[in-house]
Amino acid sequence: MSDDKNETEGAPGPGEDGRRRERVIGTPSPAREKALLAEDDISAPAGVGEQLDEASMKRAERIVATFFLVAFAASVTFIAYFIGWSGRDGGMHGVLRARESNFWLGGTMALSFLAMAVGVTIWVRRLMTSKPIVQERHELAADEESRAAFAQDFMEGAEDSGITKRPLLRRTLLLAAAPLGLAPLVLLRDLGPLPEKRLRHTYWGEAVKKAQAEGKKGVRLVVDGTNKPLRVSDFSSPGGMITVLPEGIEEEVPEEQVLTQNAKAVTILINVPPDKFKPAKGRENWHVNGIVAYSKVCTHVGCPAALYEQTTHHILCPCHQSTFDATDAAKVIFGPAARPLPQLPLAVEDGYLVATSDYHEPVGPSFWERG
Ligand code: FES
């Protein structure tokens, strides 16, 4: 009995309440439903390809194979893009090309899974016989009889799918699955390279060296966004917080490195009330009248610790609520961060706030290799 015939016989009929029932697209027609329920022995093996004639089955087979080939092409494109094009224009792993690489990697991977899913769905719906399958609830440990029944069902399913008799489908399916299996291995590349010593230094160190070579005390702090050097008098009210960077970072760092250098050097400046301030041992002269500078990169996993509570003098990281005490060397008082925010030594030169050295310890998450 063909599907077309079923569709004709299965036209919606009146329900128990006498009203015309609408048939949901994709569900068996009422006539087909009755026929299925009437089958006494539902475990009897169904003949392979009972539902379609040979020509229709061949057509369906070609359609399925086409989807598998599309899945294969998409997976290969994913890997080729990841490897082949990753070196262009500073690499797709940089911040600048994240959107483009997300689009292509996500798009090709999604297309591959979609094509594979559509192919398998058409295979099951068009080339395998349909019959109701009832699975009774049973104990978790199956008895011998159940296992034998499962093995028999499995073999029937394998026979029904025609995977041994249809080499074209079998080979294109394996072809489509192979690159997908390799994709996770390729992604391991994103775990490296290790940062090694690159986090030990920020642009503050380089800028301070240049300034000191010109006979200055240190490099001036500029306000993030305006690049305006900051006078002590501009930041004299206790309770304030502002984000600063080393002067010259925008002009002197190569353009493709500006974002990376900014991300490492970004610093928060806080004016802590003098009566609350507790300078750490050995850092007594690292502040200017209670104005202190700490790295803005959270020592948990690197979010910007960008919130400041004026009344408690707490610096908060919004990602996982790590809390640092601005009055006490930015020590951790709550949350998952494992160490304080690194502190930048400050001084005054010609009325401007300057940094007199780089951070004395690496900025950023504690788990990064800091050797
Ligand atoms: S990144 Fe700051 S608390 Fe997790």
XYZ file of C-alpha atoms in Angstrom, residues 89-278:
190
model
C 45.401 39.473 8.750
C 46.732 38.676 12.174
C 44.806 35.448 12.490
C 41.188 34.598 13.174
C 42.022 33.957 16.807
C 42.523 37.650 17.441
C 39.835 39.876 18.869
C 39.481 41.784 15.597
C 38.230 38.811 13.586
C 36.229 36.996 16.245
C 32.886 37.911 14.672
C 33.938 36.732 11.211
C 35.435 33.479 12.453
C 32.387 32.788 14.653
C 30.154 33.255 11.621
C 32.086 30.893 9.368
C 32.960 28.269 11.963
C 29.476 28.267 13.467
C 27.784 28.398 10.053
C 29.711 25.526 8.501
C 29.404 23.350 11.591
C 25.656 24.038 11.822
C 25.214 23.298 8.117
C 27.090 20.027 8.495
C 24.948 18.835 11.415
C 21.758 20.028 9.704
C 22.533 18.250 6.421
C 23.458 15.072 8.286
C 20.238 15.220 10.318
C 18.076 15.838 7.244
C 19.772 12.979 5.388
C 19.250 10.532 8.230
C 15.639 11.673 8.648
C 14.832 11.122 4.976
C 16.576 7.751 5.082
C 14.454 6.623 8.003
C 11.178 8.040 6.705
C 11.469 7.089 3.054
C 13.562 3.948 2.950
C 12.669 2.124 6.135
C 9.314 0.538 6.801
C 7.180 2.198 9.439
C 5.586 0.260 12.217
C 4.661 1.045 15.796
C 7.336 0.059 18.290
C 6.220 -0.563 21.853
C 8.761 -0.614 24.614
C 7.474 -1.931 27.906
C 8.913 -0.603 31.122
C 11.291 -3.022 32.646
C 14.021 -3.278 35.240
C 17.284 -1.614 34.393
C 19.127 -4.904 34.163
C 17.616 -6.629 31.157
C 17.077 -10.359 31.321
C 18.436 -12.762 28.772
C 15.221 -12.847 26.825
C 15.134 -9.066 26.494
C 18.732 -8.929 25.388
C 18.073 -11.562 22.755
C 15.021 -9.616 21.629
C 17.068 -6.444 21.447
C 19.748 -8.168 19.419
C 17.079 -9.475 17.089
C 15.466 -6.018 16.781
C 18.847 -4.481 16.157
C 19.649 -6.900 13.399
C 16.212 -6.369 11.897
C 16.787 -2.610 12.011
C 20.191 -2.983 10.379
C 18.668 -5.207 7.737
C 15.777 -2.804 7.268
C 18.068 0.218 6.901
C 19.843 -1.553 4.097
C 23.207 -0.312 5.348
C 24.937 -3.462 4.163
C 23.136 -3.490 0.838
C 23.442 0.195 0.019
C 27.131 0.935 -0.314
C 26.492 4.463 -1.631
C 24.652 5.496 1.533
C 27.071 3.675 3.802
C 30.117 5.295 2.237
C 28.706 8.814 2.044
C 27.542 8.551 5.672
C 31.017 7.494 6.787
C 32.502 10.243 4.639
C 30.256 12.831 6.269
C 30.961 11.551 9.785
C 34.760 11.393 9.471
C 35.496 15.158 9.466
C 32.972 15.694 12.246
C 34.920 13.234 14.369
C 38.133 15.133 13.643
C 36.663 18.574 14.369
C 36.968 18.356 18.189
C 40.630 17.398 17.816
C 41.241 20.425 15.622
C 39.585 22.656 18.233
C 42.208 21.567 20.787
C 44.464 24.009 18.959
C 42.616 26.832 20.715
C 44.042 25.689 24.070
C 47.404 27.111 23.119
C 49.776 28.745 22.920
C 50.638 29.284 26.578
C 51.025 32.940 27.559
C 54.493 32.151 28.999
C 56.111 35.411 30.156
C 53.853 37.715 28.173
C 51.623 38.458 31.164
C 54.545 39.340 33.384
C 54.927 42.685 31.652
C 52.417 45.293 30.532
C 52.882 48.442 28.498
C 53.315 50.365 31.775
C 56.866 48.958 32.104
C 57.880 49.955 28.575
C 56.334 53.425 28.902
C 57.987 54.031 32.297
C 61.397 53.049 30.865
C 60.987 55.496 27.970
C 59.921 58.296 30.312
C 62.784 57.635 32.709
C 65.258 57.606 29.800
C 64.109 61.190 29.149
C 64.841 62.088 32.769
C 61.245 61.928 33.970
C 59.992 60.243 37.113
C 57.487 58.035 35.322
C 54.793 57.829 32.653
C 51.659 59.942 32.983
C 48.270 58.334 33.516
C 45.683 59.220 30.863
C 41.941 58.812 31.178
C 40.584 55.891 29.142
C 38.430 57.291 26.348
C 39.714 60.890 26.306
C 43.484 60.168 26.557
C 43.777 63.252 28.753
C 46.638 63.245 31.287
C 45.322 63.327 34.825
C 46.333 65.973 37.372
C 46.141 65.145 41.079
C 43.790 68.102 41.444
C 41.441 66.557 38.821
C 40.958 63.536 41.051
C 40.942 64.950 44.533
C 37.476 63.963 45.756
C 37.516 60.803 47.896
C 35.212 58.050 46.668
C 35.868 58.421 42.953
C 36.956 55.712 40.542
C 38.242 56.149 36.993
C 39.861 53.910 34.358
C 43.322 54.940 33.162
C 46.007 53.813 30.716
C 49.680 54.745 30.176
C 50.226 57.860 28.068
C 51.235 57.025 24.489
C 49.702 53.558 24.323
C 47.382 54.553 21.453
C 50.102 56.316 19.431
C 53.183 54.177 19.989
C 51.885 50.614 20.019
C 51.400 48.984 16.572
C 47.732 49.151 15.631
C 47.162 45.387 15.673
C 48.500 45.184 19.231
C 46.646 48.135 20.738
C 43.680 46.079 21.945
C 45.888 43.413 23.506
C 48.149 45.955 25.208
C 45.144 47.971 26.419
C 43.553 44.828 27.836
C 46.671 44.059 29.874
C 47.458 47.610 30.996
C 43.954 48.759 31.901
C 43.993 50.145 35.422
C 41.504 51.567 37.891
C 42.335 54.632 39.904
C 40.543 55.029 43.215
C 40.616 57.861 45.694
C 40.362 56.202 49.097
C 39.555 58.454 52.099
C 42.854 59.029 54.002
C 41.391 57.902 57.345
C 40.408 54.526 55.869
C 43.541 53.840 53.859
C 45.921 51.095 55.064
